[in-house]
Structures are given as C-alpha cells and as structure tokens.
Short mmCIF file of the C-alpha atoms (twelve columns), coordinates in Angstrom:
data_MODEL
# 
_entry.id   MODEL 
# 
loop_
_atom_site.group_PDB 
_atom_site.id 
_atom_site.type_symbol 
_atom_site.label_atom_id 
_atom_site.label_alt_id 
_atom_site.label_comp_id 
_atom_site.label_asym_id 
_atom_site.label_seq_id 
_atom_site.Cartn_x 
_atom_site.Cartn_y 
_atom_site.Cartn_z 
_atom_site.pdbx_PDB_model_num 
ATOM 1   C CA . UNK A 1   26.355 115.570 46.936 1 
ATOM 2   C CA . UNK A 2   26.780 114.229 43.445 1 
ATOM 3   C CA . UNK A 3   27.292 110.828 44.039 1 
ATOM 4   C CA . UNK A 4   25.201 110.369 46.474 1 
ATOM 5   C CA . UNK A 5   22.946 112.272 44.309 1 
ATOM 6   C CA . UNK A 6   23.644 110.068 41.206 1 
ATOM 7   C CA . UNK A 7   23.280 106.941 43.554 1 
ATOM 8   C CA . UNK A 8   19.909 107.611 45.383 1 
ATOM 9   C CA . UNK A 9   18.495 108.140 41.381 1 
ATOM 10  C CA . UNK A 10  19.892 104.514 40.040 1 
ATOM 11  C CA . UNK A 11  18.511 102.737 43.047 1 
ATOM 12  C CA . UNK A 12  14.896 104.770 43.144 1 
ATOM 13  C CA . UNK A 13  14.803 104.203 39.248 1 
ATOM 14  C CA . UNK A 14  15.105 100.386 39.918 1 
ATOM 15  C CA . UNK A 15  12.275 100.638 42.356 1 
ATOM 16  C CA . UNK A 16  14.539 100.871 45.881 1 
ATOM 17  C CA . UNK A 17  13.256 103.159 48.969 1 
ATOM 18  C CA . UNK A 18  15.833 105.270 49.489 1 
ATOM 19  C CA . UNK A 19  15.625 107.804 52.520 1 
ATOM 20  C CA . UNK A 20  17.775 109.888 53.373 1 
ATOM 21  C CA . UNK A 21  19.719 111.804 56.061 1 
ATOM 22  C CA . UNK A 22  19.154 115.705 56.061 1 
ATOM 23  C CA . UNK A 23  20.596 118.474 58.338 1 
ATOM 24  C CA . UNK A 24  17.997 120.533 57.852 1 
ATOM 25  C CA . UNK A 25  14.511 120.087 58.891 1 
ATOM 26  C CA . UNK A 26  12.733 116.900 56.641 1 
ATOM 27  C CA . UNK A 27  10.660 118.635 53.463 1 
ATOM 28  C CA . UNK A 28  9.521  114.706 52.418 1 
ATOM 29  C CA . UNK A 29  8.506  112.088 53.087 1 
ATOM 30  C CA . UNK A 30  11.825 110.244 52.801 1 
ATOM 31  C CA . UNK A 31  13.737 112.703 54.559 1 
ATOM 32  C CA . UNK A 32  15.164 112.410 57.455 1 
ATOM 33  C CA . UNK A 33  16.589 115.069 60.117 1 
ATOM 34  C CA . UNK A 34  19.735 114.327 62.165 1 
ATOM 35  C CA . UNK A 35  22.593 116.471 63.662 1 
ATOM 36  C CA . UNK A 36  25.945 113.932 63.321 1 
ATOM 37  C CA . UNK A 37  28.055 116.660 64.611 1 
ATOM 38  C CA . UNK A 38  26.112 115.904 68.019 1 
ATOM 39  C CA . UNK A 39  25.912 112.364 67.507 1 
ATOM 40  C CA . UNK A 40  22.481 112.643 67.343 1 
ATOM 41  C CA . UNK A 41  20.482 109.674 65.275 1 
ATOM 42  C CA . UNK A 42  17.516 107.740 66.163 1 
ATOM 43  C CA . UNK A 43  18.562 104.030 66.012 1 
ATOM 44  C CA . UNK A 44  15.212 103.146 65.298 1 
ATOM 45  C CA . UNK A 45  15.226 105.297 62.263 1 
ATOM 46  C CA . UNK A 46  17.480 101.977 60.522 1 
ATOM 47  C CA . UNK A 47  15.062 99.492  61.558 1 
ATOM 48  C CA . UNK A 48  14.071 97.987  58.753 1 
ATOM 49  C CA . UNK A 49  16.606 99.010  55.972 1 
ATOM 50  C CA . UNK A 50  18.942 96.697  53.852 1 
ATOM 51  C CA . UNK A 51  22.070 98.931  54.193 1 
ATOM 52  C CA . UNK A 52  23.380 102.498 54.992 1 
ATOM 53  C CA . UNK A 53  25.549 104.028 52.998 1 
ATOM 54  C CA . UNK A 54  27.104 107.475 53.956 1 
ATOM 55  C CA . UNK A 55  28.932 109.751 51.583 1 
ATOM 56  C CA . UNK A 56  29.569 112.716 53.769 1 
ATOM 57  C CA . UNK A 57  32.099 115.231 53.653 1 
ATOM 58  C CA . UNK A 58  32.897 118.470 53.100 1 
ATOM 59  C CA . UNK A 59  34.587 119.498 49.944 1 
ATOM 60  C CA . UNK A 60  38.902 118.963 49.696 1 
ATOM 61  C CA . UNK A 61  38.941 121.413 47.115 1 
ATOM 62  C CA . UNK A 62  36.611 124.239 48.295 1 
ATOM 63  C CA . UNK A 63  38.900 126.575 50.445 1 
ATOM 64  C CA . UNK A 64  42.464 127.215 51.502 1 
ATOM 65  C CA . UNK A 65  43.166 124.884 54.118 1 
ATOM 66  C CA . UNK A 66  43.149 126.943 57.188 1 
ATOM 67  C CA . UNK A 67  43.393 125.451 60.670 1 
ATOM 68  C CA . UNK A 68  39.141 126.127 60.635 1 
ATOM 69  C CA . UNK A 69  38.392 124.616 57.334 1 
ATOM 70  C CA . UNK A 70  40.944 121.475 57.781 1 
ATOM 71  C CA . UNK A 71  38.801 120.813 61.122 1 
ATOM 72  C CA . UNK A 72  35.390 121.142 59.171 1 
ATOM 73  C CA . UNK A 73  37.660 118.564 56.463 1 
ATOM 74  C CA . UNK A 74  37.276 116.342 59.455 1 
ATOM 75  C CA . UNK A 75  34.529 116.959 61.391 1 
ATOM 76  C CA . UNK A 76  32.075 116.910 58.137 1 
ATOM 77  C CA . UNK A 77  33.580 113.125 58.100 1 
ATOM 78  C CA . UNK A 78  34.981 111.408 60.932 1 
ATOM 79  C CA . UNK A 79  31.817 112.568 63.126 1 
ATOM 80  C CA . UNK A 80  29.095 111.445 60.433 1 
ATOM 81  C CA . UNK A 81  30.442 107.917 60.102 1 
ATOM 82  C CA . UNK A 82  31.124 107.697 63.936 1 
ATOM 83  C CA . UNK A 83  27.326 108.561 64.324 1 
ATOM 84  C CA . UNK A 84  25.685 105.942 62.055 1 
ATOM 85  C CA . UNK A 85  28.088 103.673 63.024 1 
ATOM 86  C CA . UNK A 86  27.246 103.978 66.591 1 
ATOM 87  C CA . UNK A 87  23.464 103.879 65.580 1 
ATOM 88  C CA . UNK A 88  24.342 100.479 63.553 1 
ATOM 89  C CA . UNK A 89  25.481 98.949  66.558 1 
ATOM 90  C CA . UNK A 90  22.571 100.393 68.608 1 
ATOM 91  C CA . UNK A 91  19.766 98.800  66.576 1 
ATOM 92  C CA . UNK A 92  20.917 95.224  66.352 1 
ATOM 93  C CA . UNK A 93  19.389 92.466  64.778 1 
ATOM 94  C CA . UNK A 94  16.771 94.861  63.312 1 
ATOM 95  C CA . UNK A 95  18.539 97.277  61.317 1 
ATOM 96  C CA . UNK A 96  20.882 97.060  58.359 1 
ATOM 97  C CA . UNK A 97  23.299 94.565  58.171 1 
ATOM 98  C CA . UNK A 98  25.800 96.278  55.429 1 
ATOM 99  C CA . UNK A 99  27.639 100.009 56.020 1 
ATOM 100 C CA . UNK A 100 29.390 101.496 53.025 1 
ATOM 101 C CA . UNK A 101 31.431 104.528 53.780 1 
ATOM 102 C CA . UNK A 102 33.257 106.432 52.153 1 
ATOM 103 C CA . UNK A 103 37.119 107.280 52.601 1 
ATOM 104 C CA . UNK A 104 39.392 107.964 49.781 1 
ATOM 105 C CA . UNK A 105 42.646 107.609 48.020 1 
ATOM 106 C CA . UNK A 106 44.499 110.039 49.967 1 
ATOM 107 C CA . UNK A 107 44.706 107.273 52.381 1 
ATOM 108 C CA . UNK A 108 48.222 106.233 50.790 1 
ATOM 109 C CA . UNK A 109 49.576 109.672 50.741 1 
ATOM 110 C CA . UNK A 110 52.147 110.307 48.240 1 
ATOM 111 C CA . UNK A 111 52.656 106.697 46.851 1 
ATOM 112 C CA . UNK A 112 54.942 107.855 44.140 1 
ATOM 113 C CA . UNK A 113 55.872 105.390 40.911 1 
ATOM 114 C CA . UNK A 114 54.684 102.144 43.022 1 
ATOM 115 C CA . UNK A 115 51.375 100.240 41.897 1 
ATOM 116 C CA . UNK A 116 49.427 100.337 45.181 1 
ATOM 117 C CA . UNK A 117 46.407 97.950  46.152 1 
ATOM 118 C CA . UNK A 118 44.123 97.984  49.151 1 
ATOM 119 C CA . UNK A 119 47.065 95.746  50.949 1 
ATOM 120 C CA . UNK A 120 49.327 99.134  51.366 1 
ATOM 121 C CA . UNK A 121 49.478 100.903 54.207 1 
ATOM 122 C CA . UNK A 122 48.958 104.714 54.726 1 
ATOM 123 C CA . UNK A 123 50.894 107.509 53.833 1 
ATOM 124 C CA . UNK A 124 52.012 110.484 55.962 1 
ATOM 125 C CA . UNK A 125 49.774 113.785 55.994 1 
ATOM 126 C CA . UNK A 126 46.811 115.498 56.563 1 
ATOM 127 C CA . UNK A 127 45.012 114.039 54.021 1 
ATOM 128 C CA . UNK A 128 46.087 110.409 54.776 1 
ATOM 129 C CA . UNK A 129 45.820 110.780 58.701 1 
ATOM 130 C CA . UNK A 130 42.108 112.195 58.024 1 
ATOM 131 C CA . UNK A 131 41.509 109.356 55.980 1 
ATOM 132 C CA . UNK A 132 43.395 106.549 58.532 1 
ATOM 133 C CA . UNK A 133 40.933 108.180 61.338 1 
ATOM 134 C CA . UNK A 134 37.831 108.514 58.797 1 
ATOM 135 C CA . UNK A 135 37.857 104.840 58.199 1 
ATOM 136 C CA . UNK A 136 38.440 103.632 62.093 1 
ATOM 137 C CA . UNK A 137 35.083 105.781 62.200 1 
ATOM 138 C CA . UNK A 138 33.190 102.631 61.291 1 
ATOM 139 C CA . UNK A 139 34.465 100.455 63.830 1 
ATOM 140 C CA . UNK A 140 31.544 100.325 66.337 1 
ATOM 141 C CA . UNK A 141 29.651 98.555  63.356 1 
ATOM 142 C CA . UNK A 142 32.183 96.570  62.748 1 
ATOM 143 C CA . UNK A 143 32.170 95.229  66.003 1 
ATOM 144 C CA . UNK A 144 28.594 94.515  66.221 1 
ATOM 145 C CA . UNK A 145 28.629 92.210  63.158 1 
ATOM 146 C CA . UNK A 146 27.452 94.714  60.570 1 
ATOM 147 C CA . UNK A 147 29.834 94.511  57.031 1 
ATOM 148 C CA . UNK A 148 31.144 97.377  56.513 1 
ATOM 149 C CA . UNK A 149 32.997 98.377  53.532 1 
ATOM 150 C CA . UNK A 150 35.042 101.671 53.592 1 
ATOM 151 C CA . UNK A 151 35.093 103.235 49.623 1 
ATOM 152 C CA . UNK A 152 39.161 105.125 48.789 1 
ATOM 153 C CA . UNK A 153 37.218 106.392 46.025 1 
ATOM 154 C CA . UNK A 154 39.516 108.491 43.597 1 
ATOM 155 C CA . UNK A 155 38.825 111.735 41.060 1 
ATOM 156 C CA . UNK A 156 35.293 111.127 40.033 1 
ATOM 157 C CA . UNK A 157 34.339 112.546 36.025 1 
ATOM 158 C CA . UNK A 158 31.400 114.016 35.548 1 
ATOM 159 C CA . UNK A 159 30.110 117.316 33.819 1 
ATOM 160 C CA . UNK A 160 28.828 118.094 37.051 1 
ATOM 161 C CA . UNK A 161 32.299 117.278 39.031 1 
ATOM 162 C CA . UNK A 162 34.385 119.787 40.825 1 
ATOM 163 C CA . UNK A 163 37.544 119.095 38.674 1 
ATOM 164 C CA . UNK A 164 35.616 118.663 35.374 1 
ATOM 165 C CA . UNK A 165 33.484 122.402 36.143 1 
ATOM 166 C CA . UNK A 166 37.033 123.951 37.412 1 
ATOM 167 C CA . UNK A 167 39.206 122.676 34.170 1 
ATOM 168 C CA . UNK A 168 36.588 122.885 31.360 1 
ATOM 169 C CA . UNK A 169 36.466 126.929 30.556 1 
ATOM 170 C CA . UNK A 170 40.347 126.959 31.493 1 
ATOM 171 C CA . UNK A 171 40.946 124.621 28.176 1 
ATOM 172 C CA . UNK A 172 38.383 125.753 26.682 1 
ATOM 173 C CA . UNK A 173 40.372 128.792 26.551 1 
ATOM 174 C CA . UNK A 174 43.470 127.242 25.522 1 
ATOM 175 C CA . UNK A 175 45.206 127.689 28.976 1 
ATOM 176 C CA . UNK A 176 45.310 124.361 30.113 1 
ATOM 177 C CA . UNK A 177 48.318 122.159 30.850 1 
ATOM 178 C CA . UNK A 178 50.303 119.962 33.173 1 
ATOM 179 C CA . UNK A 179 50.314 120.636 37.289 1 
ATOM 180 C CA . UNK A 180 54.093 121.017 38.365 1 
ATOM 181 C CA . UNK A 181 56.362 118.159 36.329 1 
ATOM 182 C CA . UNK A 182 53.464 116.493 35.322 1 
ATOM 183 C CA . UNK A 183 54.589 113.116 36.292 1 
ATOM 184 C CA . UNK A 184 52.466 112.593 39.464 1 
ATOM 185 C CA . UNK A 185 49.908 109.565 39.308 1 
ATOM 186 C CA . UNK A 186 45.894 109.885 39.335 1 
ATOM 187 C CA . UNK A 187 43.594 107.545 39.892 1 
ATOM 188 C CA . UNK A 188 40.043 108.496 38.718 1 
ATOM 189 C CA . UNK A 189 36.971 106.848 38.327 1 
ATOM 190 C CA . UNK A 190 33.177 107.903 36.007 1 
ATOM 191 C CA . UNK A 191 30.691 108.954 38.172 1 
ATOM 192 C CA . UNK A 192 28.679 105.995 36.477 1 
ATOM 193 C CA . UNK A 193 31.517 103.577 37.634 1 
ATOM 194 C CA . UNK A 194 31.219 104.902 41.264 1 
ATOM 195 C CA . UNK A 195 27.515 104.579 40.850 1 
ATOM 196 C CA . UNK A 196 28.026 101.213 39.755 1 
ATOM 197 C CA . UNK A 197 30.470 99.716  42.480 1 
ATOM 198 C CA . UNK A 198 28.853 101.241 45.205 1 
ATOM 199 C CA . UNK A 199 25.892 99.118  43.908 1 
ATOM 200 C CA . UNK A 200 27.850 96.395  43.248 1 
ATOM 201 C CA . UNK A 201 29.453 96.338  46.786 1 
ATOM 202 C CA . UNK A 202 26.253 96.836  48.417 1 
ATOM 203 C CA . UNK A 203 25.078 93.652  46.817 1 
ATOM 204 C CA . UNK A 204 28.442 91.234  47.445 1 
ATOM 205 C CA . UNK A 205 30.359 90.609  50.027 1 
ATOM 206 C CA . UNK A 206 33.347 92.566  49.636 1 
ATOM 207 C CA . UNK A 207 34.240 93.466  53.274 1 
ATOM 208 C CA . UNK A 208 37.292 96.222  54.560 1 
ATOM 209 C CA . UNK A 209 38.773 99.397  51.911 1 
ATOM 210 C CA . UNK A 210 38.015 98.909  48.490 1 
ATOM 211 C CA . UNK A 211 39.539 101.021 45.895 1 
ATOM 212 C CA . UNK A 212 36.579 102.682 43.674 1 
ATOM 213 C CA . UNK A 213 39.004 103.806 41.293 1 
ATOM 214 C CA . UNK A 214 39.541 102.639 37.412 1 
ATOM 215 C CA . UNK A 215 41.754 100.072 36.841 1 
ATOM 216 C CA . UNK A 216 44.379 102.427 34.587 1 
ATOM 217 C CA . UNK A 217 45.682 105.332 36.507 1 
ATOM 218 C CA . UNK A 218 47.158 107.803 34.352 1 
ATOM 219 C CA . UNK A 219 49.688 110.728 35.067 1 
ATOM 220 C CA . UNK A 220 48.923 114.314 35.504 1 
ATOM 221 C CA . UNK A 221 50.241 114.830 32.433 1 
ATOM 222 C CA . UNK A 222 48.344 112.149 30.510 1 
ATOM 223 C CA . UNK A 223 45.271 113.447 31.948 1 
ATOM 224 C CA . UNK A 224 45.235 116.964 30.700 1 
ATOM 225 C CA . UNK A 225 46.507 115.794 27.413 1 
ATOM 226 C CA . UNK A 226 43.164 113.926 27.015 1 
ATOM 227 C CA . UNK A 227 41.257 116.618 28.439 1 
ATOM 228 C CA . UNK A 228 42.463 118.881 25.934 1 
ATOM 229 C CA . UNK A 229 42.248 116.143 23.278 1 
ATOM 230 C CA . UNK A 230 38.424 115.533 23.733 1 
ATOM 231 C CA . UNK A 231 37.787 118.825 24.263 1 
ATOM 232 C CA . UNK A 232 39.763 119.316 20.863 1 
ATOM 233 C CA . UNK A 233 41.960 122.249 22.691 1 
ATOM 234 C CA . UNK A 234 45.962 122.410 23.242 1 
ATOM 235 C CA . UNK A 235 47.292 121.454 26.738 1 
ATOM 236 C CA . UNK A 236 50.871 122.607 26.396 1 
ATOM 237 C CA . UNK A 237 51.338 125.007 29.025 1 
ATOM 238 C CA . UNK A 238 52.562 124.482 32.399 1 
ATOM 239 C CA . UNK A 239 51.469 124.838 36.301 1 
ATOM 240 C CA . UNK A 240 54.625 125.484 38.052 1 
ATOM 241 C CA . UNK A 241 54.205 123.836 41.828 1 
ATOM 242 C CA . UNK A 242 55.980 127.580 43.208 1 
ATOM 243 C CA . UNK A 243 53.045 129.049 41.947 1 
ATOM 244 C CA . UNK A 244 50.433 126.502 43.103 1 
ATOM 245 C CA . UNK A 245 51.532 126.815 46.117 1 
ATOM 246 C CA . UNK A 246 51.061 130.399 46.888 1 
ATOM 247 C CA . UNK A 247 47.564 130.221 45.237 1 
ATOM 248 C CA . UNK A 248 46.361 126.678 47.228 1 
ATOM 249 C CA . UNK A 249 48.633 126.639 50.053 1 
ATOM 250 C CA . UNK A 250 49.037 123.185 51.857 1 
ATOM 251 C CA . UNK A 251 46.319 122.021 49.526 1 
ATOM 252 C CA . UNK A 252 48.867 122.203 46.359 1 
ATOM 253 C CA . UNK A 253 50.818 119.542 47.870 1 
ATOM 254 C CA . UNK A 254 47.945 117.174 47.175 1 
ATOM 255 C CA . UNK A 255 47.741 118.503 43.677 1 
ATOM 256 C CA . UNK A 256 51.546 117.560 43.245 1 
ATOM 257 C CA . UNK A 257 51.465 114.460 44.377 1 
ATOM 258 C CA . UNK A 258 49.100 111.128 44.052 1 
ATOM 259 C CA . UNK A 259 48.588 107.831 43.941 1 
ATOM 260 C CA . UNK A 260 48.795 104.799 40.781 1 
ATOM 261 C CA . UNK A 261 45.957 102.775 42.861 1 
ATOM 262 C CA . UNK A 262 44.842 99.582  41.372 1 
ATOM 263 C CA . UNK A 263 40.744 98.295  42.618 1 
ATOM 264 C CA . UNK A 264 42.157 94.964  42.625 1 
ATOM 265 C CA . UNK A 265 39.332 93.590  45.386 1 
ATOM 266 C CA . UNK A 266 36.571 95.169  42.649 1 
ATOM 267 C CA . UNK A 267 38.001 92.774  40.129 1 
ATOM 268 C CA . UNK A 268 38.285 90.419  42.222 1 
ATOM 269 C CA . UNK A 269 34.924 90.454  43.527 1 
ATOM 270 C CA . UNK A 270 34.257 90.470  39.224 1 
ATOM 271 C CA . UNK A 271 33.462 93.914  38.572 1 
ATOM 272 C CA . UNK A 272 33.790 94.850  34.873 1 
ATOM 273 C CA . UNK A 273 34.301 98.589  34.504 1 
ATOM 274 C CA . UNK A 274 32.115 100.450 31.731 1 
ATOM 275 C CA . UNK A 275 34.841 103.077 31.107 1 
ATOM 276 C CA . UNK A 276 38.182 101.938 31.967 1 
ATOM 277 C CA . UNK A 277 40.169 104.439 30.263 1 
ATOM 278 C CA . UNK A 278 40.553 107.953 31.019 1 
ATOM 279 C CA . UNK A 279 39.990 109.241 27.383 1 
ATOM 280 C CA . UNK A 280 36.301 107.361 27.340 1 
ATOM 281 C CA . UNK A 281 35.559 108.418 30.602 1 
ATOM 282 C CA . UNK A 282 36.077 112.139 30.051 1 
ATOM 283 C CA . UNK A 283 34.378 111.895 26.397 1 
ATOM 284 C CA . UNK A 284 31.086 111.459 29.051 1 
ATOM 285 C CA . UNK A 285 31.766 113.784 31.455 1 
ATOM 286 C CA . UNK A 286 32.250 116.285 29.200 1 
ATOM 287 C CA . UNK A 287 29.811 115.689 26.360 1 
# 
C-alpha cells in the first residue's frame, strides 16, 4: 500500500532489511508468502527481526459498503493483525520484540467540536467498532511481552493518496467545495509525517494507540479552501449530505462527520512534525 510502500523505501534507503509479507507466491528474495485470512504464518519466519509492523487493510473508500465489502473492511484487518500477533507470541525470545499496527481515527467515531487525545474512548459505529476490535487484534503479543503500538492514523496527503487522486481533477475543474455544512473536523497527516512516526515509534518506547495525525486538525471546510488555494482554483460550491448519501450510502456518514484528534503521546514522546499545517502539507502532495 502506499505507506507501507513509502516506509519499506526510507528504511531500505538507510540500509534496513526489510522483508515483507505477500499473498501471492514470493517473486524475491525478501518476499514472503502467507495466507492471514487462514491464520497461516511461519513463526520462525520472525526469528531474527527487530520489529513487525503491519499496515493491512482493505480500502474505506473503495466501494459502497455492502454487507460483503464491510466484512472484507474487517477481515482484510482484524484477521492480519490477529495472525502476526499470534506468530509474535509463538516465536518468543527469538523474534521481534516491537509490533506496530495500524488502526485509525475512526476509533472515536463522531467526536464532534471536542479536542480528543489517545485518553478518549470510542465512538459508536461501524467504523469505530471495526477499529475497537482491530486494535484488541494485537493482544496475544501483548501478552507475551512484545510492545506493541496500535497507529489511529488519520487522512494521509500525498499525490499518490486516495483523497488527493479523487479531489485533484474535481478542483482542478473548478467544482470543488465543502462536504455537507462544512463544519466537521479532520485530522490529517503527510505521508512523510506517517513515514516519519512510524519510524520514530519503532525506535522509542511509546507503547498502546498513538495518534499519527498532525497536531492542527482543520474543518472540512478549511480543508478544501486550501486545496483550492494551492491548487490556485475556487472552492465555493457545496456537497449537500442528501446527496452524498445516495451516492456513498452508509459510507457518507463518515464523510459528514470526524474527529479534531490531537497526537499528544507523539509530542510527548518529542516528535517534531515537518509539516504541521494543512496548507504546507498539501503544497507537497500536490506539487
């Protein structure tokens, strides 16, 4: 996917062996088959690595949410982090000692106005429950000593993002604008931020959910008023949420909603973000 994409390049350019985890048969060298929806990995295939990190999941975004494709939501997630974390506390001493997994921000639901750190508890759902059951995934490593730290990563900006491919030729063509009222909160984060807190949690000990998400949320509103502004295109029109929701279904109740989460644990832990605001972040992702 593209962060894991993004990450496997950053460590592998500073000289880390990455391998990784394919469904289909292995092409390389550094490849390796497994079938999570059978809970089917080798322990022994850890022995010897510093830390596993899976990003699995299949995309929120793709597909009306159908009964079928809100199972393969879950599936594509709960079951992968269930089987490495089973496999973590299979290979003891002699595999990694550090699991970062990801979950996300739709762990809080619809969190309104209220600032929200990694202290609040989770909202009500689909999203949110998949998330609540997502994270509980990891608990056989937990329980056999392994750290494990669960990512509620937010909107990640990139060129090569689903929101940033999806919004660019609508503004481009001066259509784009505000989803419903506009006033919803979203928190976001640069790909090169993700890239660089999932490296920075894998290297401190920053245990439990972490928000990966920049430290100034901004409203729906605010966003698409930057998008237009870097993109030097209007973003005056308007999404009703009637007609959202016949186009996306359950799915545009996520879209009219969010969450103002705060990474307070990153900047705790003394993580200094290289694009904090939303107008410098989309200035790269769209460049």
């Amino acid at each position: 996917g593209l962060i894991g994409t993004a990450l496997s390049r950053s460590l592998r350019g500073d000289g880390y062996q990455v391998t990784t985890l394919v469904r289909d048969p292995a092409t390389r060298p550094d490849e390796v088959q497994w079938q999570p929806g059978s809970a089917e990995l080798d322990p022994t295939v850890l022995t010897g690595a510093d830390a596993v990190v899976c990003l699995s999941g299949a995309n929120v975004g793709a597909k009306r949410w159908t009964d079928a494709y809100k199972q393969t939501l879950r599936t594509s997630r709960i079951d992968t982090v269930a089987t490495i974390a089973r496999a973590l506390a299979a290979v003891g001493d002699g595999g990694p000692r550090t699991f970062v997994a990801a979950s996300a921000v739709g762990y809080y639901g619809d969190a309104g106005e209220r600032e929200i750190d990694e202290s609040a508890g989770p909202g009500a759902g689909f999203l949110a429950q998949m998330c609540v059951e997502w994270e509980a995934a990891t608990q056989p490593a937990e329980d056999a000593d392994v750290r494990v730290t669960r990512l509620r990563t937010g909107i990640v900006l990139d060129r090569d993002a689903d929101l940033i491919r999806r919004l660019r030729p609508v503004f481009l063509m001066g259509a784009g604008g505000r989803l419903g009222n506009g006033r919803q909160y979203l928190s976001w984060i640069s790909l090169t931020d993700e890239v660089r807190a999932i490296r920075f949690l894998l290297d401190h000990d920053v245990p439990g959910s972490v928000n990966v998400t920049a430290p100034t949320p901004v409203r729906n509103a605010q966003f698409t008023a930057a998008f237009g502004a870097v993109l030097h295109r209007p973003a005056v029109l308007r999404v009703p949420g009637v007609a959202l929701r016949i186009v996306l279904g359950e799915l545009a109740q996520d879209a009219l909603t969010g969450q103002r989460a705060i990474p307070a644990k990153l900047q705790a832990a003394g993580f200094e973000f290289r694009h904090p605001d939303v107008e410098s972040a989309l200035r790269a992702a769209l460049r």
